[in-house]
Amino acid sequence: DSGVTQTPKHLITATGQRVTLRCSPRSGDLSVYWYQQSLDQGLQFLIQYYNGEERAKGNILERFSAQQFPDLHSELNLSSLELGDSALYFCASSGQTGGYGYTFGSGTRLTVV
Amino acid sequence: GQNIDQPTEMTATEGAIVQINCTYQTSGFNGLFWYQQHAGEAPTFLSYNVLDGLEEKGRFSSFLSRSKGYSYLLLKELQMKDSASYLCAVTPGTYKYIFGTGTRLKVLA
């Protein structure tokens, strides 16, 4: 157990639907990062939050949004889902921005049918 | 732009030594990381280099040359459990990491 908790582990949904992925960072970590990993693709950075505020944004689609709550857990919302959104979504946390490595959660595997 | 290149696949024999190369071009540099990822699992941290030179950690070593935009991960005494993808990632001075697509290593008996 890495200390970063992601739920759910698996999600199957239909095109056009909306889903919410949840992440609880490791205790004491203020930064949360979201990454998307499609089949045979690298990890694509989506967005980062630090202590409740958005800090950096990657190639995140307008249909996707995220937030970090006062208790530091984060949610990634994916709407108007398309087949191409099927991927592994990882959350990671770190103790300081740009600090010594991420700790990744076990990921949510999203399948859009 | 930002670019990280790694070989797609490598194969080696149990007990051997393998070197996985990574070249990068980024707008800034604040450190290079290597992660191991088994299929369908989360990446796990292996090493971090911010200064030129070799960092050794047990069977794994990582080297960095900032002037050449080059790093390698050296795995010694290969074991079957080392079969995994190895991801090179650079933090360019902003808050995000940029990952390469990874090198899939197969270790054969």
PDB file of N, CA and C in Angstrom, chain B:
ATOM      1  N   GLY B   1       9.795  22.560 -27.710  1.00  0.00           N
ATOM      2  CA  GLY B   1       8.866  21.636 -27.098  1.00  0.00           C
ATOM      3  C   GLY B   1       9.559  20.767 -26.073  1.00  0.00           C
ATOM      4  N   GLN B   2       8.818  19.864 -25.487  1.00  0.00           N
ATOM      5  CA  GLN B   2       9.343  18.957 -24.472  1.00  0.00           C
ATOM      6  C   GLN B   2       9.324  17.563 -25.063  1.00  0.00           C
ATOM      7  N   ASN B   3      10.437  16.857 -24.966  1.00  0.00           N
ATOM      8  CA  ASN B   3      10.525  15.543 -25.572  1.00  0.00           C
ATOM      9  C   ASN B   3      11.427  14.637 -24.758  1.00  0.00           C
ATOM     10  N   ILE B   4      10.950  13.415 -24.537  1.00  0.00           N
ATOM     11  CA  ILE B   4      11.761  12.403 -23.854  1.00  0.00           C
ATOM     12  C   ILE B   4      11.733  11.147 -24.703  1.00  0.00           C
ATOM     13  N   ASP B   5      12.902  10.613 -25.001  1.00  0.00           N
ATOM     14  CA  ASP B   5      13.005   9.426 -25.859  1.00  0.00           C
ATOM     15  C   ASP B   5      13.632   8.264 -25.110  1.00  0.00           C
ATOM     16  N   GLN B   6      13.005   7.108 -25.250  1.00  0.00           N
ATOM     17  CA  GLN B   6      13.528   5.866 -24.693  1.00  0.00           C
ATOM     18  C   GLN B   6      13.279   4.773 -25.723  1.00  0.00           C
ATOM     19  N   PRO B   7      14.096   3.708 -25.696  1.00  0.00           N
ATOM     20  CA  PRO B   7      13.769   2.583 -26.586  1.00  0.00           C
ATOM     21  C   PRO B   7      12.452   1.963 -26.145  1.00  0.00           C
ATOM     22  N   THR B   8      11.729   1.421 -27.112  1.00  0.00           N
ATOM     23  CA  THR B   8      10.407   0.866 -26.818  1.00  0.00           C
ATOM     24  C   THR B   8      10.505  -0.448 -26.062  1.00  0.00           C
ATOM     25  N   GLU B   9      11.407  -1.320 -26.508  1.00  0.00           N
ATOM     26  CA  GLU B   9      11.525  -2.643 -25.901  1.00  0.00           C
ATOM     27  C   GLU B   9      12.970  -3.077 -25.814  1.00  0.00           C
ATOM     28  N   MET B  10      13.272  -3.856 -24.784  1.00  0.00           N
ATOM     29  CA  MET B  10      14.591  -4.476 -24.664  1.00  0.00           C
ATOM     30  C   MET B  10      14.398  -5.877 -24.096  1.00  0.00           C
ATOM     31  N   THR B  11      15.316  -6.754 -24.445  1.00  0.00           N
ATOM     32  CA  THR B  11      15.283  -8.117 -23.922  1.00  0.00           C
ATOM     33  C   THR B  11      16.657  -8.462 -23.366  1.00  0.00           C
ATOM     34  N   ALA B  12      16.683  -9.125 -22.222  1.00  0.00           N
ATOM     35  CA  ALA B  12      17.941  -9.521 -21.615  1.00  0.00           C
ATOM     36  C   ALA B  12      17.733 -10.848 -20.890  1.00  0.00           C
ATOM     37  N   THR B  13      18.856 -11.443 -20.509  1.00  0.00           N
ATOM     38  CA  THR B  13      18.813 -12.762 -19.872  1.00  0.00           C
ATOM     39  C   THR B  13      18.978 -12.626 -18.363  1.00  0.00           C
ATOM     40  N   GLU B  14      18.337 -13.498 -17.641  1.00  0.00           N
ATOM     41  CA  GLU B  14      18.446 -13.535 -16.187  1.00  0.00           C
ATOM     42  C   GLU B  14      19.916 -13.575 -15.787  1.00  0.00           C
ATOM     43  N   GLY B  15      20.282 -12.716 -14.809  1.00  0.00           N
ATOM     44  CA  GLY B  15      21.663 -12.666 -14.338  1.00  0.00           C
ATOM     45  C   GLY B  15      22.542 -11.671 -15.077  1.00  0.00           C
ATOM     46  N   ALA B  16      22.050 -11.177 -16.205  1.00  0.00           N
ATOM     47  CA  ALA B  16      22.841 -10.247 -17.024  1.00  0.00           C
ATOM     48  C   ALA B  16      22.703  -8.807 -16.512  1.00  0.00           C
ATOM     49  N   ILE B  17      23.360  -7.902 -17.240  1.00  0.00           N
ATOM     50  CA  ILE B  17      23.285  -6.459 -16.961  1.00  0.00           C
ATOM     51  C   ILE B  17      22.603  -5.797 -18.166  1.00  0.00           C
ATOM     52  N   VAL B  18      21.728  -4.849 -17.921  1.00  0.00           N
ATOM     53  CA  VAL B  18      21.080  -4.133 -19.019  1.00  0.00           C
ATOM     54  C   VAL B  18      21.111  -2.636 -18.739  1.00  0.00           C
ATOM     55  N   GLN B  19      21.287  -1.867 -19.793  1.00  0.00           N
ATOM     56  CA  GLN B  19      21.314  -0.407 -19.679  1.00  0.00           C
ATOM     57  C   GLN B  19      20.176   0.166 -20.515  1.00  0.00           C
ATOM     58  N   ILE B  20      19.326   0.945 -19.885  1.00  0.00           N
ATOM     59  CA  ILE B  20      18.197   1.578 -20.571  1.00  0.00           C
ATOM     60  C   ILE B  20      18.503   3.072 -20.692  1.00  0.00           C
ATOM     61  N   ASN B  21      18.547   3.549 -21.915  1.00  0.00           N
ATOM     62  CA  ASN B  21      18.908   4.945 -22.160  1.00  0.00           C
ATOM     63  C   ASN B  21      17.698   5.851 -22.246  1.00  0.00           C
ATOM     64  N   CYS B  22      17.922   7.109 -21.926  1.00  0.00           N
ATOM     65  CA  CYS B  22      16.870   8.127 -22.001  1.00  0.00           C
ATOM     66  C   CYS B  22      17.519   9.435 -22.432  1.00  0.00           C
ATOM     67  N   THR B  23      17.006  10.041 -23.479  1.00  0.00           N
ATOM     68  CA  THR B  23      17.459  11.372 -23.862  1.00  0.00           C
ATOM     69  C   THR B  23      16.282  12.322 -23.745  1.00  0.00           C
ATOM     70  N   TYR B  24      16.579  13.553 -23.380  1.00  0.00           N
ATOM     71  CA  TYR B  24      15.495  14.493 -23.151  1.00  0.00           C
ATOM     72  C   TYR B  24      15.837  15.871 -23.703  1.00  0.00           C
ATOM     73  N   GLN B  25      14.791  16.564 -24.096  1.00  0.00           N
ATOM     74  CA  GLN B  25      14.893  17.977 -24.472  1.00  0.00           C
ATOM     75  C   GLN B  25      13.726  18.663 -23.800  1.00  0.00           C
ATOM     76  N   THR B  26      14.017  19.478 -22.812  1.00  0.00           N
ATOM     77  CA  THR B  26      12.954  20.169 -22.084  1.00  0.00           C
ATOM     78  C   THR B  26      13.321  21.633 -21.929  1.00  0.00           C
ATOM     79  N   SER B  27      12.328  22.447 -21.651  1.00  0.00           N
ATOM     80  CA  SER B  27      12.546  23.890 -21.548  1.00  0.00           C
ATOM     81  C   SER B  27      13.280  24.266 -20.277  1.00  0.00           C
ATOM     82  N   GLY B  28      13.368  23.365 -19.343  1.00  0.00           N
ATOM     83  CA  GLY B  28      14.117  23.584 -18.115  1.00  0.00           C
ATOM     84  C   GLY B  28      14.475  22.230 -17.531  1.00  0.00           C
ATOM     85  N   PHE B  29      15.246  22.225 -16.477  1.00  0.00           N
ATOM     86  CA  PHE B  29      15.611  20.942 -15.875  1.00  0.00           C
ATOM     87  C   PHE B  29      15.750  21.130 -14.364  1.00  0.00           C
ATOM     88  N   ASN B  30      14.980  20.305 -13.639  1.00  0.00           N
ATOM     89  CA  ASN B  30      15.061  20.344 -12.188  1.00  0.00           C
ATOM     90  C   ASN B  30      15.144  18.935 -11.608  1.00  0.00           C
ATOM     91  N   GLY B  31      15.525  17.978 -12.456  1.00  0.00           N
ATOM     92  CA  GLY B  31      15.692  16.625 -11.961  1.00  0.00           C
ATOM     93  C   GLY B  31      15.153  15.590 -12.927  1.00  0.00           C
ATOM     94  N   LEU B  32      15.721  14.398 -12.860  1.00  0.00           N
ATOM     95  CA  LEU B  32      15.288  13.280 -13.706  1.00  0.00           C
ATOM     96  C   LEU B  32      15.017  12.078 -12.817  1.00  0.00           C
ATOM     97  N   PHE B  33      13.922  11.420 -13.097  1.00  0.00           N
ATOM     98  CA  PHE B  33      13.470  10.291 -12.291  1.00  0.00           C
ATOM     99  C   PHE B  33      13.361   9.040 -13.156  1.00  0.00           C
ATOM    100  N   TRP B  34      13.560   7.908 -12.527  1.00  0.00           N
ATOM    101  CA  TRP B  34      13.254   6.621 -13.143  1.00  0.00           C
ATOM    102  C   TRP B  34      12.218   5.921 -12.277  1.00  0.00           C
ATOM    103  N   TYR B  35      11.201   5.376 -12.970  1.00  0.00           N
ATOM    104  CA  TYR B  35      10.156   4.621 -12.311  1.00  0.00           C
ATOM    105  C   TYR B  35      10.062   3.241 -12.963  1.00  0.00           C
ATOM    106  N   GLN B  36       9.646   2.280 -12.159  1.00  0.00           N
ATOM    107  CA  GLN B  36       9.350   0.933 -12.669  1.00  0.00           C
ATOM    108  C   GLN B  36       7.832   0.755 -12.649  1.00  0.00           C
ATOM    109  N   GLN B  37       7.304   0.177 -13.719  1.00  0.00           N
ATOM    110  CA  GLN B  37       5.865  -0.068 -13.761  1.00  0.00           C
ATOM    111  C   GLN B  37       5.588  -1.458 -14.305  1.00  0.00           C
ATOM    112  N   HIS B  38       5.005  -2.313 -13.457  1.00  0.00           N
ATOM    113  CA  HIS B  38       4.527  -3.608 -13.933  1.00  0.00           C
ATOM    114  C   HIS B  38       3.168  -3.400 -14.578  1.00  0.00           C
ATOM    115  N   ALA B  39       2.860  -4.256 -15.541  1.00  0.00           N
ATOM    116  CA  ALA B  39       1.651  -4.102 -16.355  1.00  0.00           C
ATOM    117  C   ALA B  39       0.413  -3.929 -15.484  1.00  0.00           C
ATOM    118  N   GLY B  40      -0.340  -2.867 -15.740  1.00  0.00           N
ATOM    119  CA  GLY B  40      -1.590  -2.624 -15.030  1.00  0.00           C
ATOM    120  C   GLY B  40      -1.431  -2.126 -13.610  1.00  0.00           C
ATOM    121  N   GLU B  41      -0.184  -1.880 -13.197  1.00  0.00           N
ATOM    122  CA  GLU B  41       0.046  -1.420 -11.830  1.00  0.00           C
ATOM    123  C   GLU B  41       0.570   0.010 -11.811  1.00  0.00           C
ATOM    124  N   ALA B  42       0.666   0.555 -10.620  1.00  0.00           N
ATOM    125  CA  ALA B  42       1.177   1.919 -10.469  1.00  0.00           C
ATOM    126  C   ALA B  42       2.689   1.952 -10.653  1.00  0.00           C
ATOM    127  N   PRO B  43       3.202   3.047 -11.194  1.00  0.00           N
ATOM    128  CA  PRO B  43       4.661   3.214 -11.246  1.00  0.00           C
ATOM    129  C   PRO B  43       5.222   3.333  -9.832  1.00  0.00           C
ATOM    130  N   THR B  44       6.406   2.790  -9.627  1.00  0.00           N
ATOM    131  CA  THR B  44       7.074   2.932  -8.338  1.00  0.00           C
ATOM    132  C   THR B  44       8.438   3.591  -8.551  1.00  0.00           C
ATOM    133  N   PHE B  45       8.784   4.458  -7.649  1.00  0.00           N
ATOM    134  CA  PHE B  45       9.993   5.263  -7.735  1.00  0.00           C
ATOM    135  C   PHE B  45      11.241   4.396  -7.631  1.00  0.00           C
ATOM    136  N   LEU B  46      12.205   4.623  -8.540  1.00  0.00           N
ATOM    137  CA  LEU B  46      13.473   3.910  -8.487  1.00  0.00           C
ATOM    138  C   LEU B  46      14.636   4.831  -8.126  1.00  0.00           C
ATOM    139  N   SER B  47      14.740   5.956  -8.841  1.00  0.00           N
ATOM    140  CA  SER B  47      15.919   6.797  -8.621  1.00  0.00           C
ATOM    141  C   SER B  47      15.655   8.232  -9.046  1.00  0.00           C
ATOM    142  N   TYR B  48      16.517   9.108  -8.561  1.00  0.00           N
ATOM    143  CA  TYR B  48      16.414  10.538  -8.847  1.00  0.00           C
ATOM    144  C   TYR B  48      17.821  11.084  -9.058  1.00  0.00           C
ATOM    145  N   ASN B  49      18.014  11.816 -10.158  1.00  0.00           N
ATOM    146  CA  ASN B  49      19.294  12.483 -10.423  1.00  0.00           C
ATOM    147  C   ASN B  49      19.023  13.955 -10.704  1.00  0.00           C
ATOM    148  N   VAL B  50      19.784  14.819 -10.053  1.00  0.00           N
ATOM    149  CA  VAL B  50      19.675  16.244 -10.367  1.00  0.00           C
ATOM    150  C   VAL B  50      21.056  16.799 -10.747  1.00  0.00           C
ATOM    151  N   LEU B  51      22.112  16.150 -10.267  1.00  0.00           N
ATOM    152  CA  LEU B  51      23.480  16.527 -10.629  1.00  0.00           C
ATOM    153  C   LEU B  51      24.087  15.455 -11.528  1.00  0.00           C
ATOM    154  N   ASP B  52      25.078  15.852 -12.313  1.00  0.00           N
ATOM    155  CA  ASP B  52      25.753  14.903 -13.196  1.00  0.00           C
ATOM    156  C   ASP B  52      26.419  13.797 -12.377  1.00  0.00           C
ATOM    157  N   GLY B  53      26.400  12.604 -12.935  1.00  0.00           N
ATOM    158  CA  GLY B  53      27.100  11.512 -12.287  1.00  0.00           C
ATOM    159  C   GLY B  53      26.213  10.312 -12.070  1.00  0.00           C
ATOM    160  N   LEU B  54      26.751   9.384 -11.316  1.00  0.00           N
ATOM    161  CA  LEU B  54      26.116   8.086 -11.101  1.00  0.00           C
ATOM    162  C   LEU B  54      25.559   7.997  -9.682  1.00  0.00           C
ATOM    163  N   GLU B  55      24.314   7.540  -9.597  1.00  0.00           N
ATOM    164  CA  GLU B  55      23.688   7.263  -8.294  1.00  0.00           C
ATOM    165  C   GLU B  55      23.459   5.760  -8.225  1.00  0.00           C
ATOM    166  N   GLU B  56      23.977   5.134  -7.188  1.00  0.00           N
ATOM    167  CA  GLU B  56      23.845   3.680  -7.087  1.00  0.00           C
ATOM    168  C   GLU B  56      22.937   3.312  -5.922  1.00  0.00           C
ATOM    169  N   LYS B  57      22.069   2.327  -6.213  1.00  0.00           N
ATOM    170  CA  LYS B  57      21.127   1.884  -5.186  1.00  0.00           C
ATOM    171  C   LYS B  57      20.939   0.387  -5.372  1.00  0.00           C
ATOM    172  N   GLY B  58      21.754  -0.379  -4.692  1.00  0.00           N
ATOM    173  CA  GLY B  58      21.637  -1.826  -4.803  1.00  0.00           C
ATOM    174  C   GLY B  58      21.930  -2.301  -6.215  1.00  0.00           C
ATOM    175  N   ARG B  59      21.028  -3.051  -6.799  1.00  0.00           N
ATOM    176  CA  ARG B  59      21.235  -3.583  -8.149  1.00  0.00           C
ATOM    177  C   ARG B  59      20.980  -2.527  -9.228  1.00  0.00           C
ATOM    178  N   PHE B  60      20.392  -1.390  -8.829  1.00  0.00           N
ATOM    179  CA  PHE B  60      20.024  -0.360  -9.799  1.00  0.00           C
ATOM    180  C   PHE B  60      20.949   0.846  -9.642  1.00  0.00           C
ATOM    181  N   SER B  61      21.376   1.390 -10.795  1.00  0.00           N
ATOM    182  CA  SER B  61      22.158   2.625 -10.805  1.00  0.00           C
ATOM    183  C   SER B  61      21.570   3.526 -11.871  1.00  0.00           C
ATOM    184  N   SER B  62      21.684   4.831 -11.655  1.00  0.00           N
ATOM    185  CA  SER B  62      21.225   5.769 -12.678  1.00  0.00           C
ATOM    186  C   SER B  62      22.289   6.834 -12.876  1.00  0.00           C
ATOM    187  N   PHE B  63      22.462   7.195 -14.148  1.00  0.00           N
ATOM    188  CA  PHE B  63      23.492   8.156 -14.538  1.00  0.00           C
ATOM    189  C   PHE B  63      22.838   9.333 -15.221  1.00  0.00           C
ATOM    190  N   LEU B  64      23.425  10.519 -15.022  1.00  0.00           N
ATOM    191  CA  LEU B  64      22.902  11.722 -15.665  1.00  0.00           C
ATOM    192  C   LEU B  64      24.040  12.556 -16.237  1.00  0.00           C
ATOM    193  N   SER B  65      23.836  13.052 -17.467  1.00  0.00           N
ATOM    194  CA  SER B  65      24.692  14.079 -18.054  1.00  0.00           C
ATOM    195  C   SER B  65      23.775  15.199 -18.520  1.00  0.00           C
ATOM    196  N   ARG B  66      23.758  16.288 -17.790  1.00  0.00           N
ATOM    197  CA  ARG B  66      22.860  17.400 -18.119  1.00  0.00           C
ATOM    198  C   ARG B  66      23.278  18.076 -19.421  1.00  0.00           C
ATOM    199  N   SER B  67      24.579  18.187 -19.666  1.00  0.00           N
ATOM    200  CA  SER B  67      25.029  18.862 -20.887  1.00  0.00           C
ATOM    201  C   SER B  67      24.612  18.092 -22.134  1.00  0.00           C
ATOM    202  N   LYS B  68      24.486  16.783 -22.017  1.00  0.00           N
ATOM    203  CA  LYS B  68      24.093  15.951 -23.164  1.00  0.00           C
ATOM    204  C   LYS B  68      22.603  15.640 -23.163  1.00  0.00           C
ATOM    205  N   GLY B  69      21.891  16.027 -22.126  1.00  0.00           N
ATOM    206  CA  GLY B  69      20.475  15.684 -22.058  1.00  0.00           C
ATOM    207  C   GLY B  69      20.276  14.181 -22.086  1.00  0.00           C
ATOM    208  N   TYR B  70      21.042  13.476 -21.252  1.00  0.00           N
ATOM    209  CA  TYR B  70      21.117  12.018 -21.362  1.00  0.00           C
ATOM    210  C   TYR B  70      21.169  11.387 -19.976  1.00  0.00           C
ATOM    211  N   SER B  71      20.466  10.286 -19.867  1.00  0.00           N
ATOM    212  CA  SER B  71      20.497   9.494 -18.643  1.00  0.00           C
ATOM    213  C   SER B  71      20.428   8.026 -19.019  1.00  0.00           C
ATOM    214  N   TYR B  72      20.897   7.186 -18.138  1.00  0.00           N
ATOM    215  CA  TYR B  72      20.642   5.758 -18.298  1.00  0.00           C
ATOM    216  C   TYR B  72      20.359   5.133 -16.943  1.00  0.00           C
ATOM    217  N   LEU B  73      19.610   4.051 -17.009  1.00  0.00           N
ATOM    218  CA  LEU B  73      19.329   3.218 -15.845  1.00  0.00           C
ATOM    219  C   LEU B  73      20.034   1.885 -16.080  1.00  0.00           C
ATOM    220  N   LEU B  74      20.839   1.485 -15.116  1.00  0.00           N
ATOM    221  CA  LEU B  74      21.602   0.238 -15.226  1.00  0.00           C
ATOM    222  C   LEU B  74      21.041  -0.766 -14.229  1.00  0.00           C
ATOM    223  N   LEU B  75      20.656  -1.910 -14.736  1.00  0.00           N
ATOM    224  CA  LEU B  75      20.131  -2.965 -13.871  1.00  0.00           C
ATOM    225  C   LEU B  75      21.107  -4.144 -13.909  1.00  0.00           C
ATOM    226  N   LYS B  76      21.591  -4.530 -12.746  1.00  0.00           N
ATOM    227  CA  LYS B  76      22.560  -5.628 -12.671  1.00  0.00           C
ATOM    228  C   LYS B  76      21.878  -6.879 -12.128  1.00  0.00           C
ATOM    229  N   GLU B  77      22.520  -8.023 -12.379  1.00  0.00           N
ATOM    230  CA  GLU B  77      22.039  -9.301 -11.834  1.00  0.00           C
ATOM    231  C   GLU B  77      20.532  -9.444 -12.055  1.00  0.00           C
ATOM    232  N   LEU B  78      20.143  -9.319 -13.316  1.00  0.00           N
ATOM    233  CA  LEU B  78      18.728  -9.308 -13.650  1.00  0.00           C
ATOM    234  C   LEU B  78      17.984 -10.508 -13.093  1.00  0.00           C
ATOM    235  N   GLN B  79      16.758 -10.233 -12.621  1.00  0.00           N
ATOM    236  CA  GLN B  79      15.872 -11.272 -12.116  1.00  0.00           C
ATOM    237  C   GLN B  79      14.589 -11.242 -12.941  1.00  0.00           C
ATOM    238  N   MET B  80      13.879 -12.350 -12.926  1.00  0.00           N
ATOM    239  CA  MET B  80      12.629 -12.436 -13.706  1.00  0.00           C
ATOM    240  C   MET B  80      11.661 -11.325 -13.288  1.00  0.00           C
ATOM    241  N   LYS B  81      11.654 -10.995 -12.018  1.00  0.00           N
ATOM    242  CA  LYS B  81      10.718  -9.985 -11.521  1.00  0.00           C
ATOM    243  C   LYS B  81      11.045  -8.576 -12.042  1.00  0.00           C
ATOM    244  N   ASP B  82      12.219  -8.418 -12.673  1.00  0.00           N
ATOM    245  CA  ASP B  82      12.573  -7.113 -13.249  1.00  0.00           C
ATOM    246  C   ASP B  82      11.866  -6.869 -14.584  1.00  0.00           C
ATOM    247  N   SER B  83      11.179  -7.878 -15.094  1.00  0.00           N
ATOM    248  CA  SER B  83      10.391  -7.694 -16.322  1.00  0.00           C
ATOM    249  C   SER B  83       9.288  -6.688 -16.032  1.00  0.00           C
ATOM    250  N   ALA B  84       9.369  -5.536 -16.679  1.00  0.00           N
ATOM    251  CA  ALA B  84       8.458  -4.431 -16.404  1.00  0.00           C
ATOM    252  C   ALA B  84       8.759  -3.317 -17.404  1.00  0.00           C
ATOM    253  N   SER B  85       7.987  -2.255 -17.330  1.00  0.00           N
ATOM    254  CA  SER B  85       8.316  -1.043 -18.087  1.00  0.00           C
ATOM    255  C   SER B  85       9.091  -0.099 -17.188  1.00  0.00           C
ATOM    256  N   TYR B  86      10.059   0.572 -17.778  1.00  0.00           N
ATOM    257  CA  TYR B  86      10.877   1.532 -17.039  1.00  0.00           C
ATOM    258  C   TYR B  86      10.660   2.914 -17.657  1.00  0.00           C
ATOM    259  N   LEU B  87      10.184   3.819 -16.817  1.00  0.00           N
ATOM    260  CA  LEU B  87       9.787   5.145 -17.268  1.00  0.00           C
ATOM    261  C   LEU B  87      10.815   6.174 -16.842  1.00  0.00           C
ATOM    262  N   CYS B  88      11.235   6.968 -17.787  1.00  0.00           N
ATOM    263  CA  CYS B  88      12.121   8.100 -17.522  1.00  0.00           C
ATOM    264  C   CYS B  88      11.229   9.344 -17.440  1.00  0.00           C
ATOM    265  N   ALA B  89      11.444  10.189 -16.451  1.00  0.00           N
ATOM    266  CA  ALA B  89      10.617  11.387 -16.296  1.00  0.00           C
ATOM    267  C   ALA B  89      11.505  12.563 -15.920  1.00  0.00           C
ATOM    268  N   VAL B  90      11.196  13.705 -16.491  1.00  0.00           N
ATOM    269  CA  VAL B  90      11.953  14.928 -16.211  1.00  0.00           C
ATOM    270  C   VAL B  90      11.016  15.954 -15.615  1.00  0.00           C
ATOM    271  N   THR B  91      11.476  16.636 -14.586  1.00  0.00           N
ATOM    272  CA  THR B  91      10.741  17.785 -14.105  1.00  0.00           C
ATOM    273  C   THR B  91      11.475  19.032 -14.596  1.00  0.00           C
ATOM    274  N   PRO B  92      10.811  19.804 -15.471  1.00  0.00           N
ATOM    275  CA  PRO B  92      11.510  20.903 -16.145  1.00  0.00           C
ATOM    276  C   PRO B  92      11.572  22.200 -15.348  1.00  0.00           C
ATOM    277  N   GLY B  93      11.325  22.112 -14.070  1.00  0.00           N
ATOM    278  CA  GLY B  93      11.385  23.322 -13.264  1.00  0.00           C
ATOM    279  C   GLY B  93      10.009  23.834 -12.902  1.00  0.00           C
ATOM    280  N   THR B  94       8.981  23.261 -13.545  1.00  0.00           N
ATOM    281  CA  THR B  94       7.618  23.575 -13.136  1.00  0.00           C
ATOM    282  C   THR B  94       7.162  22.446 -12.217  1.00  0.00           C
ATOM    283  N   TYR B  95       5.897  22.374 -11.972  1.00  0.00           N
ATOM    284  CA  TYR B  95       5.437  21.420 -10.968  1.00  0.00           C
ATOM    285  C   TYR B  95       5.169  20.038 -11.508  1.00  0.00           C
ATOM    286  N   LYS B  96       5.009  19.909 -12.824  1.00  0.00           N
ATOM    287  CA  LYS B  96       4.651  18.615 -13.380  1.00  0.00           C
ATOM    288  C   LYS B  96       5.897  17.843 -13.798  1.00  0.00           C
ATOM    289  N   TYR B  97       5.729  16.537 -13.931  1.00  0.00           N
ATOM    290  CA  TYR B  97       6.775  15.711 -14.506  1.00  0.00           C
ATOM    291  C   TYR B  97       6.361  15.372 -15.923  1.00  0.00           C
ATOM    292  N   ILE B  98       7.333  15.280 -16.813  1.00  0.00           N
ATOM    293  CA  ILE B  98       7.078  14.836 -18.173  1.00  0.00           C
ATOM    294  C   ILE B  98       7.657  13.438 -18.295  1.00  0.00           C
ATOM    295  N   PHE B  99       6.799  12.490 -18.678  1.00  0.00           N
ATOM    296  CA  PHE B  99       7.219  11.101 -18.760  1.00  0.00           C
ATOM    297  C   PHE B  99       7.503  10.694 -20.201  1.00  0.00           C
ATOM    298  N   GLY B 100       8.509   9.854 -20.373  1.00  0.00           N
ATOM    299  CA  GLY B 100       8.694   9.167 -21.644  1.00  0.00           C
ATOM    300  C   GLY B 100       7.658   8.057 -21.753  1.00  0.00           C
ATOM    301  N   THR B 101       7.586   7.429 -22.922  1.00  0.00           N
ATOM    302  CA  THR B 101       6.589   6.375 -23.117  1.00  0.00           C
ATOM    303  C   THR B 101       7.008   5.062 -22.473  1.00  0.00           C
ATOM    304  N   GLY B 102       8.242   5.004 -21.970  1.00  0.00           N
ATOM    305  CA  GLY B 102       8.660   3.819 -21.243  1.00  0.00           C
ATOM    306  C   GLY B 102       9.366   2.789 -22.104  1.00  0.00           C
ATOM    307  N   THR B 103      10.211   2.012 -21.470  1.00  0.00           N
ATOM    308  CA  THR B 103      10.919   0.907 -22.117  1.00  0.00           C
ATOM    309  C   THR B 103      10.432  -0.383 -21.499  1.00  0.00           C
ATOM    310  N   ARG B 104       9.880  -1.264 -22.341  1.00  0.00           N
ATOM    311  CA  ARG B 104       9.390  -2.551 -21.836  1.00  0.00           C
ATOM    312  C   ARG B 104      10.550  -3.530 -21.825  1.00  0.00           C
ATOM    313  N   LEU B 105      10.923  -3.980 -20.656  1.00  0.00           N
ATOM    314  CA  LEU B 105      12.045  -4.911 -20.512  1.00  0.00           C
ATOM    315  C   LEU B 105      11.522  -6.317 -20.280  1.00  0.00           C
ATOM    316  N   LYS B 106      12.001  -7.247 -21.104  1.00  0.00           N
ATOM    317  CA  LYS B 106      11.672  -8.663 -20.895  1.00  0.00           C
ATOM    318  C   LYS B 106      12.932  -9.377 -20.431  1.00  0.00           C
ATOM    319  N   VAL B 107      12.810 -10.080 -19.327  1.00  0.00           N
ATOM    320  CA  VAL B 107      13.934 -10.861 -18.824  1.00  0.00           C
ATOM    321  C   VAL B 107      13.646 -12.330 -19.108  1.00  0.00           C
ATOM    322  N   LEU B 108      14.549 -12.956 -19.815  1.00  0.00           N
ATOM    323  CA  LEU B 108      14.367 -14.356 -20.202  1.00  0.00           C
ATOM    324  C   LEU B 108      15.203 -15.271 -19.319  1.00  0.00           C
ATOM    325  N   ALA B 109      14.641 -16.446 -19.048  1.00  0.00           N
ATOM    326  CA  ALA B 109      15.365 -17.428 -18.209  1.00  0.00           C
ATOM    327  C   ALA B 109      16.544 -18.021 -18.951  1.00  0.00           C
TER     328      ALA B 109
END
